[in-house]
XYZ file of C-alpha atoms in Angstrom:
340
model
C 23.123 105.684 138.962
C 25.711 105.742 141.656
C 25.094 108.410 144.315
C 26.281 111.872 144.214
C 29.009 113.226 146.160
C 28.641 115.278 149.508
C 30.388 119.214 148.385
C 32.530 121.228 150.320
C 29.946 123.597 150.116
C 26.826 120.851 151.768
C 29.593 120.463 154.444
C 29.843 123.884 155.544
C 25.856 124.713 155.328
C 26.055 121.661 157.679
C 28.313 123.184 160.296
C 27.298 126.522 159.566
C 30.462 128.170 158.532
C 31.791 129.497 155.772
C 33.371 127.311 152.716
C 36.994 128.340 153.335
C 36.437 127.140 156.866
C 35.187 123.758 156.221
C 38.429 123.906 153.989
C 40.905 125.033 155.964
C 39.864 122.117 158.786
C 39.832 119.539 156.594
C 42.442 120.681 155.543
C 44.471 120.539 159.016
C 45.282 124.398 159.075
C 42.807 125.168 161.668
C 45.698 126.516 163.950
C 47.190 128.513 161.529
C 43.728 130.234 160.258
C 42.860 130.872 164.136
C 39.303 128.409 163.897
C 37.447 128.043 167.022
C 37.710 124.203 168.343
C 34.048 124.149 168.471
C 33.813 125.375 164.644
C 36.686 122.560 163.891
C 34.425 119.980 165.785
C 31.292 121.117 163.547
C 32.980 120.940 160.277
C 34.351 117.548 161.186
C 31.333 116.058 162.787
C 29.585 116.900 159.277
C 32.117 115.576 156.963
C 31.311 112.356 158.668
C 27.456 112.274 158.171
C 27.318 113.560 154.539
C 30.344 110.896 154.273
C 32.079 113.384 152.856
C 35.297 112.761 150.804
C 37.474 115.521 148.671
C 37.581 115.438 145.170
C 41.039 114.743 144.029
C 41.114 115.626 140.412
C 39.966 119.262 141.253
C 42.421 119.994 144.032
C 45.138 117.811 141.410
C 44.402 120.655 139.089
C 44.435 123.517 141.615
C 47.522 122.541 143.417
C 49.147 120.872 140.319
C 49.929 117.572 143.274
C 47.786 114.445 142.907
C 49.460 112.868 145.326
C 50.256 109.318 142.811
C 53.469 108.281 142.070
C 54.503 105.256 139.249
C 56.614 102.477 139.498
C 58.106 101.248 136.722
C 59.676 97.975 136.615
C 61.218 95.210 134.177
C 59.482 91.803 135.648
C 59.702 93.491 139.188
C 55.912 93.373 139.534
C 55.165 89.917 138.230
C 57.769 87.932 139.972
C 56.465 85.861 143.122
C 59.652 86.625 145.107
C 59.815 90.330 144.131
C 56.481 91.294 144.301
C 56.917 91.827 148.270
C 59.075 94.453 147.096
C 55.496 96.326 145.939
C 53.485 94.992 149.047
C 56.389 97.690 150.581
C 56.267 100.569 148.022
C 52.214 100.398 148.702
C 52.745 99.793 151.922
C 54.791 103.214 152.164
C 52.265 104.731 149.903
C 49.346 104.354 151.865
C 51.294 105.546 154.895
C 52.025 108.826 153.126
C 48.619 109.571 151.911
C 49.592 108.258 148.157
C 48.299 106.172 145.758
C 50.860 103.514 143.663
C 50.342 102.906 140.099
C 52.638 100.290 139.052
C 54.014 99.775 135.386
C 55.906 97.016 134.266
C 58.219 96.716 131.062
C 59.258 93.219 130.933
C 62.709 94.907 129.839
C 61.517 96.478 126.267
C 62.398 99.757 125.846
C 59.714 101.316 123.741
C 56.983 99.636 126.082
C 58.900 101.463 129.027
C 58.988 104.668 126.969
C 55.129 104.775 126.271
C 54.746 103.833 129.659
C 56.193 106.755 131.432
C 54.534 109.208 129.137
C 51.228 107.747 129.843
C 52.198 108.265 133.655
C 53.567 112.044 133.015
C 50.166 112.369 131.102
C 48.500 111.394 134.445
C 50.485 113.813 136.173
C 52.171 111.748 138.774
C 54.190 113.781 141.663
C 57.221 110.991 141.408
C 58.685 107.759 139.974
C 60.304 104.472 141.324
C 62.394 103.138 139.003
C 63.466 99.182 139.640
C 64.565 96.563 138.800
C 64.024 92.063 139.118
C 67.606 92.357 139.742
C 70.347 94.557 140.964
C 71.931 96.076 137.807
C 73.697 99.208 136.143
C 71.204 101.002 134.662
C 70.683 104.243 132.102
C 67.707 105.974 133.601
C 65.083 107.331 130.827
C 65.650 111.090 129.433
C 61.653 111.305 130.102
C 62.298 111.003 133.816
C 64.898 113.956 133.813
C 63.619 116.850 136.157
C 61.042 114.862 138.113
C 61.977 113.404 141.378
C 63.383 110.112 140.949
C 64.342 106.915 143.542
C 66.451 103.870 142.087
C 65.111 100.433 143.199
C 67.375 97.492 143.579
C 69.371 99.560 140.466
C 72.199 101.753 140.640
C 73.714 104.731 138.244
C 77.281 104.993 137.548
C 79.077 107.841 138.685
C 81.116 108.942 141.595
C 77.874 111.114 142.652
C 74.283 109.852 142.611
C 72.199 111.927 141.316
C 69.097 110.351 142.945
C 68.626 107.399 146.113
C 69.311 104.200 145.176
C 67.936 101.607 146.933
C 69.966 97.802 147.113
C 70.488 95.051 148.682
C 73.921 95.035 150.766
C 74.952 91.808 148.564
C 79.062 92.410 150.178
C 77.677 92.133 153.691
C 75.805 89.138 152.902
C 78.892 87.255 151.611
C 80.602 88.212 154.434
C 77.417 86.685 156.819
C 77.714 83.673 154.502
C 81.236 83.076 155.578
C 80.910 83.787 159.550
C 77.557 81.170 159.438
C 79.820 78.510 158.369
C 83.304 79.722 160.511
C 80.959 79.875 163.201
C 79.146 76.584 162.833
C 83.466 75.065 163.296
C 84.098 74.412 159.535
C 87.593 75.376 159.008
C 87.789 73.481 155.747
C 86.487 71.389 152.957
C 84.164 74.539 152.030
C 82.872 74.804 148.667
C 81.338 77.246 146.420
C 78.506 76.190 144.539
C 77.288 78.386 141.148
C 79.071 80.105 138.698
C 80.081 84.064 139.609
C 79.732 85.732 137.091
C 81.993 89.051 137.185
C 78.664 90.787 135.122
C 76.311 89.799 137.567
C 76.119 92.043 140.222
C 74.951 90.029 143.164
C 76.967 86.844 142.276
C 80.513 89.665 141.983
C 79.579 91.324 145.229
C 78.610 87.805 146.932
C 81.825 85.963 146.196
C 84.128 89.211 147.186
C 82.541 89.217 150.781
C 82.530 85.240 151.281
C 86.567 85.500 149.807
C 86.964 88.600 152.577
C 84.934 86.597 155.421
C 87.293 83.497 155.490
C 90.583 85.302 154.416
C 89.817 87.282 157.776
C 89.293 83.936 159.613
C 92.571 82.316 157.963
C 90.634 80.135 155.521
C 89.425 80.409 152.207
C 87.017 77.959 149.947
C 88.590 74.676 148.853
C 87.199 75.286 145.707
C 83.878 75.986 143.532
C 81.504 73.859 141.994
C 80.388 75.635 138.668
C 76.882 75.490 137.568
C 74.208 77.763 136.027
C 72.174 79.307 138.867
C 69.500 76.838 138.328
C 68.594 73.251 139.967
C 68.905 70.732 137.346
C 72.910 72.435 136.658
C 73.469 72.719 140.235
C 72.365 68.852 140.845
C 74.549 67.679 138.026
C 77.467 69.150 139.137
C 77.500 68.320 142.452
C 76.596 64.818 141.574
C 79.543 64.782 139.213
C 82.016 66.241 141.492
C 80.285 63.620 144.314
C 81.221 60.761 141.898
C 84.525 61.740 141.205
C 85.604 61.897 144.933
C 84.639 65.331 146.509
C 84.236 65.364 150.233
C 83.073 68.594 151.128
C 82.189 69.561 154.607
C 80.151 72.717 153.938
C 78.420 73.720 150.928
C 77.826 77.733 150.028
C 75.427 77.957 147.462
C 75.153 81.518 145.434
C 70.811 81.108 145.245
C 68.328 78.283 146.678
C 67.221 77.348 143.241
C 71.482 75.702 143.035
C 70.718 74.562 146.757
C 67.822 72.613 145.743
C 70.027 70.968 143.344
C 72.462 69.957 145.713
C 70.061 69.102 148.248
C 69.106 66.109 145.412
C 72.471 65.156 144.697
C 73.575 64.922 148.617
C 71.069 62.388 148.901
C 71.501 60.335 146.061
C 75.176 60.311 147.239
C 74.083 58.757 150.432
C 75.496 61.681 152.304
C 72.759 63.465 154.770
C 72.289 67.038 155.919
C 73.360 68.517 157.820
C 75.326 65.113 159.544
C 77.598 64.873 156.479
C 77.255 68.292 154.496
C 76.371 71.818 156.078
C 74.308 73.740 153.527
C 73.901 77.192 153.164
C 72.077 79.685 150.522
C 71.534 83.254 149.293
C 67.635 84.779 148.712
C 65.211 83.082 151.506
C 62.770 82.283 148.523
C 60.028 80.434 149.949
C 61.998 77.236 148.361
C 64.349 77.689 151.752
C 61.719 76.750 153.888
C 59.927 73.908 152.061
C 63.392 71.618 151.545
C 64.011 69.200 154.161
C 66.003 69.740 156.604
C 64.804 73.162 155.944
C 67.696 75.218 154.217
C 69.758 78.461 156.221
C 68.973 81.500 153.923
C 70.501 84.870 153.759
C 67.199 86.631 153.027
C 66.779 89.641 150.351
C 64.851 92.439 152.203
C 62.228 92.794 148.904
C 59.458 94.562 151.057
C 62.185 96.724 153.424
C 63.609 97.438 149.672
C 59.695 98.893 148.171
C 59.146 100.498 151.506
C 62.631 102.291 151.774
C 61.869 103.527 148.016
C 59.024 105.317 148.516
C 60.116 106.418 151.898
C 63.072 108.072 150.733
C 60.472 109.958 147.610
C 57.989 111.196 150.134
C 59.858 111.351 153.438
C 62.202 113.743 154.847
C 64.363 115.399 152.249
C 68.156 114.406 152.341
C 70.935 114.109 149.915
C 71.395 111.395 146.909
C 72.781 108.507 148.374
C 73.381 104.962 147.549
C 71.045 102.890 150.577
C 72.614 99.456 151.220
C 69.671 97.178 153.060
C 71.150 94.591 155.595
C 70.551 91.252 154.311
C 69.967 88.989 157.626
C 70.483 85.456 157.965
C 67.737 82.989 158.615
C 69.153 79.902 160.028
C 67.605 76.684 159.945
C 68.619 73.265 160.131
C 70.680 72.865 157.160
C 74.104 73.897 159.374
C 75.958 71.721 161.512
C 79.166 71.495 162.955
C 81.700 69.089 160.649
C 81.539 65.798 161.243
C 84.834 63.839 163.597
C 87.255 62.611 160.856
């Protein structure tokens, strides 16, 4: 049989105070309840040799806190990109003095349902609610009332009613295009990927690459449409290669369509970053294997998990959508444009 747990009450005979003493100091109110230093010291100094720790389901039911919250998630918790987005909600959690349960959905709404009323049966003090990617979403009438912070998912309305937590995906597209204006290509710049006006990275990507060069003068020569996936993306480009496409620079809207490109380049005889500049959305871990080693604009998962829980435990403020910069990593796929 495991050991039994030191009491409140073993702590105080310890010291040799009272029980609402050894409370109120391990509690932290020993300024407020006017306890001697020396008395603090005692209560302490026993706490640490009966290895004392607090029993959280009775305070849970005396203070109605248990100091847990839930995130619930579609594939947020199973994908190997993503998942640094929890490494930064625990992160946050630990800092706070909370403990994380995590819940994932894989999208079905009756397994989301059953999920959060197994977490209100737990009595959690607050929810995360995210998303694999950065969508509109309806949040659950179960979650109504309870404090509430969006991850990489937004409400509509001209108010939030709760944080919301995203990726700045139009600041990004506007880094994309001032990598490659400052690198000296002017022209010959090509989209790579297919923007889909429902997707809301892809829409919010393309409107700050379009802003970026229209501010410089420029604009892309044109797009190479693919699915956001390698074998499309190498396809395409080697199509367009083989018909006669010259491009100097290369944006592509993930690394999965960069790895695609990266294979068609090459079979085209044309190197990287000598021939082609290169440049990608995410900073998967792809970005750093490919060789020459691909310039990323890196999604801030674990800034995005921290932020979250931050913003439910933290400081109060009002409901406001939180826009994370997305920085650039450069590597060696950019280069200035080759002499005609």
């Amino acid at each position: 049989m495991p050991p039994q747990r030191a009491t409140l009450l073993q702590v105080a005979q310890r010291a040799g105070v009272s029980r609402s003493t050894a409370s109120f100091v391990l509690a932290g109110r020993h300024l407020d309840m006017r306890i001697s230093e020396d008395a603090r010291q005692r209560v302490l100094r026993a706490a640490q040799e009966l290895d004392y720790r607090p029993n959280l389901m009775a305070r849970s039911l005396r203070t109605k806190v248990t100091r847990t919250i839930a995130l619930v998630s579609d594939t947020l918790a199973s994908d190997p990109y993503a998942g640094k987005a929890i490494n930064g909600a625990l992160a946050a959690a630990v800092a706070h003095g909370h403990l994380l349960f995590i819940g994932e959905t894989e999208g079905d709404p009756v397994v989301e349902e059953r999920l959060i009323a197994d977490f209100l049966d737990r009595q959690v003090d607050a929810f995360v609610y995210a998303s694999m990617f950065t969508r509109y979403v309806r949040l659950p009438k179960q979650l109504k009332g309870h404090p509430v912070v969006l991850l990489n998912c937004l409400t509509r309305g001209a108010r939030p009613a709760h944080h919301q937590i995203i990726p700045d995906e139009l600041a990004a597209g506007w880094s994309a295009a001032t990598t490659v204006l400052e690198a000296g290509h002017r022209s010959d710049i090509y989209l790579v990927g297919t923007p889909d006006e429902q997707v809301f990275a892809g829409r919010e990507r393309m409107a700050g690459i379009h802003e970026g060069l229209r501010a410089a003068g420029t604009g892309l020569a044109g797009t190479v449409a693919c699915d956001w996936w390698p074998d499309s993306a190498y396809e395409a480009v080697a199509a367009s290669l083989a018909a006669g496409l010259r491009p100097r620079a290369l944006i592509c809207l993930n690394d999965r369509i960069a790895l695609g490109a990266y294979q068609a380049l090459r079979e085209a005889g044309r190197r990287i970053p000598d021939d082609v500049s290169v440049l990608s959305f995410d900073d998967s871990d792809l970005a750093a294997w490919l060789r020459p080693q691909l310039t990323s604009i890196s999604l801030p998962h674990y800034q995005l998990g921290w932020q979250a829980v931050e913003k439910l435990l933290g400081p109060q403020s009002d409901p406001a959508v939180l826009r994370l910069p997305m920085p650039v990593r450069r590597r060696a796929s950019m280069a200035k444009p080759p002499v005609s």
